[in-house]
Short mmCIF file of C-alpha atoms in Angstrom, two decimals:
data_model
loop_
_atom_site.label_atom_id
_atom_site.label_comp_id
_atom_site.label_asym_id
_atom_site.label_seq_id
_atom_site.Cartn_x
_atom_site.Cartn_y
_atom_site.Cartn_z
CA MET W 1 -0.37 19.49 -4.18
CA ARG W 2 3.38 19.61 -3.43
CA GLY W 3 3.58 15.82 -3.82
CA ILE W 4 1.85 15.99 -7.22
CA LEU W 5 4.28 18.69 -8.42
CA LEU W 6 7.33 16.75 -7.23
CA GLY W 7 6.14 13.60 -8.95
CA GLY W 8 5.46 15.47 -12.18
CA LEU W 9 8.86 17.16 -12.18
CA MET W 10 10.66 13.88 -11.53
CA LEU W 11 8.97 12.20 -14.50
CA ALA W 12 9.05 15.16 -16.89
CA GLY W 13 12.70 14.85 -17.85
CA LEU W 14 12.61 11.15 -18.78
CA ALA W 15 12.18 9.73 -22.25
CA GLY W 16 9.17 7.66 -23.29
CA PRO W 17 5.42 7.91 -22.78
CA VAL W 18 3.89 8.49 -19.37
CA GLN W 19 1.57 5.78 -18.06
CA ALA W 20 -0.91 7.46 -15.71
CA GLU W 21 -3.60 5.92 -13.55
CA THR W 22 -6.14 7.18 -11.02
CA ALA W 23 -8.35 4.98 -8.85
CA THR W 24 -10.68 5.25 -5.84
CA TYR W 25 -11.74 2.39 -3.56
CA ASN W 26 -14.37 1.96 -0.84
CA VAL W 27 -13.23 0.14 2.32
CA SER W 28 -15.55 -1.78 4.63
CA PHE W 29 -15.21 -4.05 7.65
CA ALA W 30 -17.86 -6.68 8.41
CA GLY W 31 -20.12 -4.97 5.87
CA ILE W 32 -19.84 -1.53 7.51
CA ARG W 33 -18.43 1.36 5.46
CA ALA W 34 -15.15 2.50 6.96
CA GLY W 35 -13.24 4.65 4.50
CA ILE W 36 -12.11 5.67 1.04
CA LEU W 37 -8.69 5.03 -0.52
CA ALA W 38 -7.48 6.84 -3.63
CA PHE W 39 -4.26 7.09 -5.60
CA ASP W 40 -2.90 8.99 -8.60
CA GLY W 41 0.15 7.30 -10.08
CA SER W 42 2.46 7.80 -13.05
CA GLU W 43 5.20 5.66 -14.57
CA LYS W 44 7.81 6.69 -17.10
CA GLY W 45 11.25 5.45 -18.08
CA GLY W 46 11.37 2.85 -15.32
CA ARG W 47 10.41 5.35 -12.61
CA TYR W 48 7.14 5.79 -10.76
CA ALA W 49 5.56 8.53 -8.65
CA VAL W 50 2.32 8.08 -6.74
CA ASN W 51 0.16 10.25 -4.50
CA GLY W 52 -2.36 8.62 -2.18
CA ALA W 53 -5.12 9.62 0.23
CA ALA W 54 -7.26 7.91 2.86
CA ARG W 55 -10.41 9.31 4.43
CA PRO W 56 -12.90 7.78 6.88
CA SER W 57 -16.50 7.39 5.73
CA GLY W 58 -19.81 6.10 7.03
CA MET W 59 -20.02 5.31 10.73
CA LEU W 60 -16.25 5.54 11.19
CA LYS W 61 -16.21 9.18 10.12
CA ALA W 62 -18.33 10.13 13.13
CA LEU W 63 -15.80 8.50 15.46
CA PHE W 64 -12.49 9.07 13.70
CA ASP W 65 -12.26 12.08 11.40
CA ALA W 66 -8.57 11.85 10.47
CA SER W 67 -7.08 12.29 7.00
CA VAL W 68 -3.94 10.77 5.51
CA ASP W 69 -2.09 12.10 2.44
CA THR W 70 0.95 10.33 1.02
CA HIS W 71 3.56 10.45 -1.72
CA ALA W 72 6.17 7.94 -2.89
CA ALA W 73 8.61 7.73 -5.79
CA GLY W 74 11.29 5.36 -7.05
CA ARG W 75 12.15 2.78 -9.70
CA VAL W 76 9.95 0.00 -11.07
CA GLN W 77 10.49 -2.94 -13.37
CA GLY W 78 7.56 -5.28 -13.84
CA ASN W 79 6.38 -6.20 -10.34
CA SER W 80 9.67 -5.16 -8.69
CA TYR W 81 9.72 -1.80 -6.86
CA ARG W 82 12.69 0.11 -5.43
CA PRO W 83 11.40 3.25 -3.68
CA ALA W 84 13.71 6.22 -3.22
CA ASN W 85 11.59 8.30 -0.84
CA ALA W 86 8.11 8.53 0.63
CA ARG W 87 6.10 10.83 2.86
CA GLU W 88 2.91 10.40 4.90
CA ILE W 89 1.02 13.26 6.54
CA THR W 90 -1.72 12.43 9.06
CA ARG W 91 -4.07 15.12 10.37
CA ASP W 92 -6.30 14.28 13.31
CA ASP W 93 -8.25 16.73 15.50
CA GLY W 94 -5.84 19.60 14.87
CA ASP W 95 -2.68 17.49 15.27
CA THR W 96 -0.38 16.80 12.33
CA VAL W 97 2.16 13.99 12.15
CA THR W 98 4.58 13.73 9.23
CA ARG W 99 6.51 10.54 8.52
CA THR W 100 9.24 10.55 5.90
CA VAL W 101 11.40 7.72 4.67
CA ARG W 102 14.45 7.66 2.43
CA PHE W 103 15.97 4.52 0.99
CA SER W 104 19.71 4.08 0.55
CA GLY W 105 21.17 2.90 -2.74
CA SER W 106 21.14 -0.63 -1.38
CA GLY W 107 17.47 -0.36 -0.35
CA VAL W 108 17.74 0.23 3.41
CA PRO W 109 15.02 2.57 4.76
CA SER W 110 15.60 5.45 7.16
CA TYR W 111 12.48 6.86 8.88
CA THR W 112 11.85 10.26 10.45
CA ARG W 113 8.73 11.23 12.41
CA THR W 114 7.73 14.84 13.14
CA PRO W 115 6.99 15.39 15.96
CA PRO W 116 9.09 12.48 17.27
CA ARG W 117 7.54 9.81 19.46
CA LYS W 118 8.11 10.12 23.18
CA LYS W 119 9.33 6.52 23.05
CA PRO W 120 9.58 3.97 20.22
CA PRO W 121 7.08 1.10 19.95
CA GLU W 122 8.09 -1.69 22.30
CA HIS W 123 8.68 -4.37 19.67
CA ALA W 124 9.64 -2.17 16.69
CA ALA W 125 11.88 -3.82 14.10
CA PRO W 126 15.15 -1.90 13.45
CA ALA W 127 15.00 0.02 10.17
CA ALA W 128 18.62 -0.88 9.41
CA GLN W 129 17.57 -4.54 9.11
CA GLN W 130 14.73 -3.92 6.61
CA LYS W 131 16.72 -3.91 3.36
CA GLY W 132 14.60 -4.67 0.31
CA THR W 133 11.29 -3.50 1.78
CA VAL W 134 8.99 -0.82 0.37
CA ASP W 135 6.94 1.90 2.05
CA THR W 136 3.19 1.55 2.55
CA THR W 137 2.26 3.93 -0.31
CA THR W 138 4.39 2.05 -2.81
CA ALA W 139 2.88 -1.22 -1.57
CA ALA W 140 -0.70 0.01 -1.99
CA TYR W 141 0.10 1.22 -5.52
CA ALA W 142 1.76 -2.08 -6.43
CA ILE W 143 -1.23 -4.09 -5.17
CA LEU W 144 -4.13 -1.98 -6.50
CA ARG W 145 -2.84 -0.64 -9.83
CA ASP W 146 -3.73 -1.98 -13.28
CA ARG W 147 -1.46 -4.81 -14.48
CA PRO W 148 -0.80 -6.48 -17.83
CA ALA W 149 -2.16 -10.02 -17.82
CA HIS W 150 1.29 -11.65 -17.52
CA LEU W 151 1.99 -9.71 -14.27
CA ALA W 152 -1.41 -10.14 -12.61
CA CYS W 153 -1.47 -12.47 -9.57
CA LYS W 154 2.35 -12.53 -9.46
CA LEU W 155 3.29 -10.11 -6.69
CA ASP W 156 5.58 -10.79 -3.72
CA ILE W 157 6.30 -7.63 -1.74
CA GLU W 158 7.59 -6.84 1.75
CA ILE W 159 6.51 -3.64 3.49
CA PHE W 160 8.09 -1.76 6.40
CA ASP W 161 5.94 0.94 8.02
CA GLY W 162 8.62 2.30 10.35
CA ALA W 163 7.95 -0.25 13.08
CA LYS W 164 6.55 -3.46 11.57
CA ARG W 165 7.52 -5.57 8.58
CA HIS W 166 4.77 -7.27 6.56
CA ARG W 167 4.72 -9.49 3.47
CA ILE W 168 2.02 -9.80 0.82
CA ARG W 169 2.03 -12.51 -1.83
CA LEU W 170 -0.46 -12.90 -4.69
CA HIS W 171 -0.42 -16.09 -6.77
CA ASP W 172 -2.60 -18.93 -8.09
CA ALA W 173 -4.56 -17.10 -10.79
CA ALA W 174 -7.93 -18.64 -11.66
CA PRO W 175 -9.88 -17.43 -14.72
CA THR W 176 -13.35 -15.97 -14.23
CA ARG W 177 -15.99 -14.85 -16.70
CA ASN W 178 -14.66 -11.27 -16.67
CA GLY W 179 -11.00 -11.66 -15.69
CA LEU W 180 -9.03 -13.38 -12.93
CA THR W 181 -9.21 -14.22 -9.24
CA CYS W 182 -5.94 -14.48 -7.30
CA SER W 183 -5.28 -16.27 -4.05
CA GLY W 184 -2.72 -14.73 -1.73
CA THR W 185 -1.30 -14.43 1.75
CA TYR W 186 -0.62 -11.59 4.17
CA SER W 187 2.12 -12.39 6.72
CA ARG W 188 3.48 -10.77 9.85
CA VAL W 189 7.28 -10.80 9.58
CA ALA W 190 8.90 -8.61 12.26
CA GLY W 191 8.13 -5.86 14.78
CA PHE W 192 5.16 -7.65 16.34
CA SER W 193 4.81 -8.73 19.95
CA PRO W 194 5.38 -12.42 20.81
CA GLU W 195 1.66 -12.58 21.63
CA ASP W 196 0.73 -11.32 18.16
CA MET W 197 3.04 -13.82 16.47
CA ALA W 198 1.72 -16.66 18.63
CA GLU W 199 -1.87 -15.70 17.82
CA ARG W 200 -1.46 -15.82 14.04
CA VAL W 201 1.16 -15.11 11.38
CA ASN W 202 -0.60 -15.67 8.03
CA TRP W 203 -3.99 -14.59 6.63
CA PRO W 204 -5.53 -15.50 3.25
CA LEU W 205 -6.24 -12.83 0.60
CA THR W 206 -8.45 -12.86 -2.46
CA MET W 207 -7.97 -10.40 -5.33
CA ASP W 208 -10.41 -9.93 -8.22
CA TYR W 209 -9.35 -8.54 -11.60
CA GLU W 210 -11.53 -7.43 -14.50
CA GLN W 211 -10.05 -7.64 -17.99
CA MET W 212 -10.25 -4.33 -19.84
CA SER W 213 -10.83 -4.00 -23.61
CA ASN W 214 -7.06 -3.58 -24.20
CA GLY W 215 -6.26 -6.76 -22.26
CA THR W 216 -5.08 -4.97 -19.10
CA MET W 217 -6.22 -6.43 -15.78
CA ARG W 218 -7.90 -3.95 -13.40
CA VAL W 219 -8.37 -4.62 -9.68
CA THR W 220 -12.05 -4.55 -8.78
CA GLY W 221 -11.77 -5.91 -5.25
CA LEU W 222 -9.58 -7.27 -2.47
CA THR W 223 -10.94 -9.32 0.43
CA PHE W 224 -9.19 -10.50 3.61
CA PRO W 225 -10.14 -11.44 7.21
CA THR W 226 -9.28 -9.17 10.15
CA SER W 227 -10.01 -9.11 13.88
CA PHE W 228 -12.80 -6.61 13.05
CA GLY W 229 -14.44 -8.97 10.55
CA LYS W 230 -13.94 -9.47 6.83
CA ALA W 231 -12.38 -6.43 5.12
CA ARG W 232 -13.39 -5.56 1.58
CA ILE W 233 -11.77 -3.02 -0.73
CA ARG W 234 -13.92 -2.33 -3.79
CA ARG W 235 -13.21 -0.06 -6.73
CA ARG W 236 -15.70 2.77 -7.17
#
């Protein structure tokens, strides 16, 4: 609730119409239901604010009943995002972990974790070297939100989660009967062990868009391979 209020207050004082969007997605691995992703985003005057949530479902819920709630805000122009701040709250079996990140004017992230880790991850990439990245909430919003046709399948974004740096590229749009299919690539960039990097660096992605009556492209699904089997994210 606090994240929704902060986002609304940030956007309220800016000129121009508000573009608002809400979406919910089912997540599965190897055909087994694993979770639900949802976001509520707004854009106005070149600024965005988004609240997100993740919950386990199906078989995973019986084994892992954690919840994640997030918020991010910053500037946006087309497919270019410059976050200002973000927050992620994870609740698991009575324990709560809060991760916050603030970005400097030049785009360098600074992460805080409450409670702090007893020791940092062994191969963590230094935050000071991650200029130009975005937080995970901003990345999910950028990937899954509705897009005008000229921006669909044209995303190149680098994400830093506080320890690892990732890159996602969407390109090569192919028309379908109802919209577009994009090819893409997920890449490990930094913060991974030498063994992880030697195992594999790049994975293919496939994104499906449906064209709405106003010409806007809406994400209906995202598919990519993982070590747990093929992952599918499907709009509900």
